[in-house]
PDB file of C-alpha atoms in Angstrom:
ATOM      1  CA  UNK A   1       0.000   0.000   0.000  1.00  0.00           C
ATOM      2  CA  UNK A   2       1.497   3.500  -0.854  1.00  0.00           C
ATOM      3  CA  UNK A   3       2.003   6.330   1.613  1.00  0.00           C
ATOM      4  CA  UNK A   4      -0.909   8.387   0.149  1.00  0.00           C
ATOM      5  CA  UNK A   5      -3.132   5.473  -0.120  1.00  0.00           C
ATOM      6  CA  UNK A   6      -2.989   4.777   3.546  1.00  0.00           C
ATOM      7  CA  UNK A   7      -3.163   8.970   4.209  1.00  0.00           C
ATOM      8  CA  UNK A   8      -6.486   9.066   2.690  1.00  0.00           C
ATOM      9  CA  UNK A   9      -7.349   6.073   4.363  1.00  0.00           C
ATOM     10  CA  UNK A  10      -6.925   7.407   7.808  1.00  0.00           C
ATOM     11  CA  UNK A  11     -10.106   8.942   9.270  1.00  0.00           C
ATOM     12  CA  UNK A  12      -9.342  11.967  10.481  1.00  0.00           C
ATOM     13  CA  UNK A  13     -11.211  14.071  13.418  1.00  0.00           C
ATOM     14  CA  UNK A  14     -10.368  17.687  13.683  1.00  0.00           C
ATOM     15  CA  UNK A  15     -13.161  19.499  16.443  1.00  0.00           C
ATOM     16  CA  UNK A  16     -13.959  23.194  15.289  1.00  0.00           C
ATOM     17  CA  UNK A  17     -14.483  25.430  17.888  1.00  0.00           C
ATOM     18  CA  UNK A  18     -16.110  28.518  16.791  1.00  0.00           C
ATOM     19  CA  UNK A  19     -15.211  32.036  18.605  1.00  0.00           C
ATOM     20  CA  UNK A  20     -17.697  34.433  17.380  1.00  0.00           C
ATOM     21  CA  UNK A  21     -18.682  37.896  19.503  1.00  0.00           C
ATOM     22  CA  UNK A  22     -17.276  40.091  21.877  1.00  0.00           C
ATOM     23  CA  UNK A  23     -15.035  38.432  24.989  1.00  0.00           C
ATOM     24  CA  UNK A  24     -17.092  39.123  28.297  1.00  0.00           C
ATOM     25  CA  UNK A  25     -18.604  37.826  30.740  1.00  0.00           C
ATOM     26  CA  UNK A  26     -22.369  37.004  30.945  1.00  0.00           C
ATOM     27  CA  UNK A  27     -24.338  40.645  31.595  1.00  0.00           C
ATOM     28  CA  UNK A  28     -21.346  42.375  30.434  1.00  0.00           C
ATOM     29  CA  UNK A  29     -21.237  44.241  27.085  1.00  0.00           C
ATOM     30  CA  UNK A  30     -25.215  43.888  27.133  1.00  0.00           C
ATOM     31  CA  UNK A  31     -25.217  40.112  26.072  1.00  0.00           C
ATOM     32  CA  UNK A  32     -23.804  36.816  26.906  1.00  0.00           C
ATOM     33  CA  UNK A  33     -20.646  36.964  25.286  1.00  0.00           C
ATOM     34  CA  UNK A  34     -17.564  34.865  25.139  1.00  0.00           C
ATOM     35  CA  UNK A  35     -16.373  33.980  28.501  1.00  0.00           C
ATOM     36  CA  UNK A  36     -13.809  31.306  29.683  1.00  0.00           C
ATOM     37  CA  UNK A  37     -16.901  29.361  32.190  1.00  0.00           C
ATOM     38  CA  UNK A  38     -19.344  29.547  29.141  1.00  0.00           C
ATOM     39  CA  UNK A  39     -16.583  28.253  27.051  1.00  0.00           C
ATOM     40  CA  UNK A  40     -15.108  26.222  29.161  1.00  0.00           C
ATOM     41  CA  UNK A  41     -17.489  22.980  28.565  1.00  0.00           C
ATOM     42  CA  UNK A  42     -17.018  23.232  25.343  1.00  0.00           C
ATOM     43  CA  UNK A  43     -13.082  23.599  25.272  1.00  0.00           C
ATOM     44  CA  UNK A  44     -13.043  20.862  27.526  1.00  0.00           C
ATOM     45  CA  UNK A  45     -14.709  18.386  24.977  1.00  0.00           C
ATOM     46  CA  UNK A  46     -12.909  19.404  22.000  1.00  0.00           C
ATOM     47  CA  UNK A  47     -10.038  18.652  23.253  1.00  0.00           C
ATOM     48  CA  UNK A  48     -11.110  15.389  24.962  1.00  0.00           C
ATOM     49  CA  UNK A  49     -11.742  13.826  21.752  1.00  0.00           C
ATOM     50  CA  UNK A  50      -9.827  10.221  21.351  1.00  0.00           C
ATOM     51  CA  UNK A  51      -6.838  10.180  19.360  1.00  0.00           C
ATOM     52  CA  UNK A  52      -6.873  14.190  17.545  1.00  0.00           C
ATOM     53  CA  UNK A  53      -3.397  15.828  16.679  1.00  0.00           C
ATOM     54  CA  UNK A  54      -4.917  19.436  15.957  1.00  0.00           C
ATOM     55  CA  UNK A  55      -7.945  21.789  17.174  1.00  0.00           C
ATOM     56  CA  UNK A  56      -8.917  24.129  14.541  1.00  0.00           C
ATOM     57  CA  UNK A  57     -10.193  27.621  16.339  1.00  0.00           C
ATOM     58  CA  UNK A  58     -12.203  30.054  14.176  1.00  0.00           C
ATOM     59  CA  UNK A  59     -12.191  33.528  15.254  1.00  0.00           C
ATOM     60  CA  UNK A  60     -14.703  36.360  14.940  1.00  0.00           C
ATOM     61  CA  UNK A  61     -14.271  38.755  17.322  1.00  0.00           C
ATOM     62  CA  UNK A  62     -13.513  42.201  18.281  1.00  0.00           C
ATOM     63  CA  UNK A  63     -12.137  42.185  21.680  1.00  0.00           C
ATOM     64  CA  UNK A  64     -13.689  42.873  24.962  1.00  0.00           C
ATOM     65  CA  UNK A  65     -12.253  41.923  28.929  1.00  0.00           C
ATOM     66  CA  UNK A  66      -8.922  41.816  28.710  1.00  0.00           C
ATOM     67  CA  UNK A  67      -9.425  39.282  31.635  1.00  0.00           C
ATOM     68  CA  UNK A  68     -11.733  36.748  29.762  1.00  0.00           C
ATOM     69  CA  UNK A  69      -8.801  36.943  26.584  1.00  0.00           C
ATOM     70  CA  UNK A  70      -6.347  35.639  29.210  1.00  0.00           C
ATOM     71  CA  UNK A  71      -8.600  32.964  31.141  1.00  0.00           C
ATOM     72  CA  UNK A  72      -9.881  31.940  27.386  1.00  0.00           C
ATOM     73  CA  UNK A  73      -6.319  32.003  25.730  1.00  0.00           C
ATOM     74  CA  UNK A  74      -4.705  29.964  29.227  1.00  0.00           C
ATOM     75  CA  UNK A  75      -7.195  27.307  28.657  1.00  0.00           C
ATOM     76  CA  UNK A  76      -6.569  27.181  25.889  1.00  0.00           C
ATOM     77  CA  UNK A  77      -2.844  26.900  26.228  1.00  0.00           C
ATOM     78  CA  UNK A  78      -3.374  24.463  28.829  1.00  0.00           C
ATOM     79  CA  UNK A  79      -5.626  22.082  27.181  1.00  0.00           C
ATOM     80  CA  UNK A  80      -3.343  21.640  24.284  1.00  0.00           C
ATOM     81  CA  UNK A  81      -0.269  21.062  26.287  1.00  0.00           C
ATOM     82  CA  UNK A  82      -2.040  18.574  28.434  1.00  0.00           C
ATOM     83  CA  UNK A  83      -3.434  16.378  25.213  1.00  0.00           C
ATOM     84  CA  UNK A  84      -0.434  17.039  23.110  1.00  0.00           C
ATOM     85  CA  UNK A  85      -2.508  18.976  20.570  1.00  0.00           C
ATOM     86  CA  UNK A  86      -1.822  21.353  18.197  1.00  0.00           C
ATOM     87  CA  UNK A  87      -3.685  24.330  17.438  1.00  0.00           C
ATOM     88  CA  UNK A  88      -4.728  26.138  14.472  1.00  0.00           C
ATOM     89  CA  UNK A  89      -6.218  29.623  14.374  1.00  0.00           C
ATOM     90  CA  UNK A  90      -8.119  30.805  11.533  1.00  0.00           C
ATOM     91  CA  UNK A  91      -8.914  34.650  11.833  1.00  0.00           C
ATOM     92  CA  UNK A  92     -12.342  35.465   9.925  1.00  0.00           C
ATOM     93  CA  UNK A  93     -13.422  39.018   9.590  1.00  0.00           C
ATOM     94  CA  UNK A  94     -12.260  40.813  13.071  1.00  0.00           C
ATOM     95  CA  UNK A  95      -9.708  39.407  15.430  1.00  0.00           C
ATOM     96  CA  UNK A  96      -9.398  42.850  17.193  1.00  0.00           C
ATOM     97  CA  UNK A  97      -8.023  43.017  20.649  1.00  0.00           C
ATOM     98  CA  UNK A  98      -9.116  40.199  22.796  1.00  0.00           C
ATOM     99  CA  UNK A  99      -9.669  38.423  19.412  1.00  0.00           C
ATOM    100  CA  UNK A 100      -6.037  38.511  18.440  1.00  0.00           C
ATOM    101  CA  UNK A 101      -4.718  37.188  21.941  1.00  0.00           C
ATOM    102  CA  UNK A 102      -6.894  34.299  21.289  1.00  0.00           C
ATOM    103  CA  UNK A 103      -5.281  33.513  18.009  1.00  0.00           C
ATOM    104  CA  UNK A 104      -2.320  33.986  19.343  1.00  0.00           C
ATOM    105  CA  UNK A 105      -2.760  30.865  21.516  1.00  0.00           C
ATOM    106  CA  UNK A 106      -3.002  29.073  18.766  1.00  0.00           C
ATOM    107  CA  UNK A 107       0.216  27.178  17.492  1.00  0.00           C
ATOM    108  CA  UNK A 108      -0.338  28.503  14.047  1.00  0.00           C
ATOM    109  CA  UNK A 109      -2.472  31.744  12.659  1.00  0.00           C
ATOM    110  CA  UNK A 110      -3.930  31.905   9.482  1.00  0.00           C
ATOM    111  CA  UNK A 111      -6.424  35.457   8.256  1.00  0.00           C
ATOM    112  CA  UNK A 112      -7.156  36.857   5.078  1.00  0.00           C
ATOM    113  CA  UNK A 113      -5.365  40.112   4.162  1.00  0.00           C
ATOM    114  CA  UNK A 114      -8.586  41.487   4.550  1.00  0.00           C
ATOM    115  CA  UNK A 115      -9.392  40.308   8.053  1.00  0.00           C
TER     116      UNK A 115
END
C-alpha cells in the first residue's frame, strides 16, 4: 500500500471550535458573550476527543475583557499542552483586541489580508 493510499485512508477528526462575539462575561457588554466558564465545557470536549493531533479555532471577534482573553487564551494553552494537541487559528473578519490574543494561543495563525 502506498504512503498516500494509507493517508487518505486514515479517518481523520479535527473538532472546530467557533469564537464568534465580543469576549465578556455574561451581563457584560449587554449580552452573553464569550467567557472562559461559558466556554469552558465546550473547550473541555474538544479537546477530549480520542486520538486528535490538531484543534482548529475560528475567530470572529472584536475584543472585549482583557481578563476573559487571558482565562480563554490559558485554557486554551493548557488544554493543548495537556493532550499534546496542536492548534490552528483561523482569523475570519475581526480578530481585534481580545480576538487577536486568542489567536495567538493558537500554534499557528492563518487570516485573510482582509481580516
Amino acid at each position: 500500500m502506498s504512503f498516500w493510499t494509507k493517508v487518505f485512508k486514515r479517518s481523520w477528526t479535527i473538532p472546530i471550535i467557533r469564537l464568534d462575539g465580543v469576549i465578556g462575561s455574561s451581563g457584560q457588554f449587554g449580552g452573553g458573550g464569550l467567557s472562559d466558564s461559558s466556554l469552558a465545557p465546550v473547550l473541555e470536549k474538544a479537546f477530549d476527543i480520542p486520538r486528535i493531533e490538531v484543534v482548529a479555532i475560528i475567530i470572529n471577534s472584536p475584543g472585549g475583557s482583557p481578563t476573559q482573553s487571558s482565562l480563554i487564551a490559558a485554557r486554551i494553552k493548557r488544554l493543548a499542552h495537556e493532550n499534546n494537541v496542536a492548534v490552528i487559528a483561523f482569523c475570519e473578519d475581526v480578530a481585534a483586541s481580545g480576538g487577536y490574543w486568542l489567536a495567538c494561543a493558537a500554534d499557528e495563525i492563518y487570516a485573510d489580508e482582509n481580516s
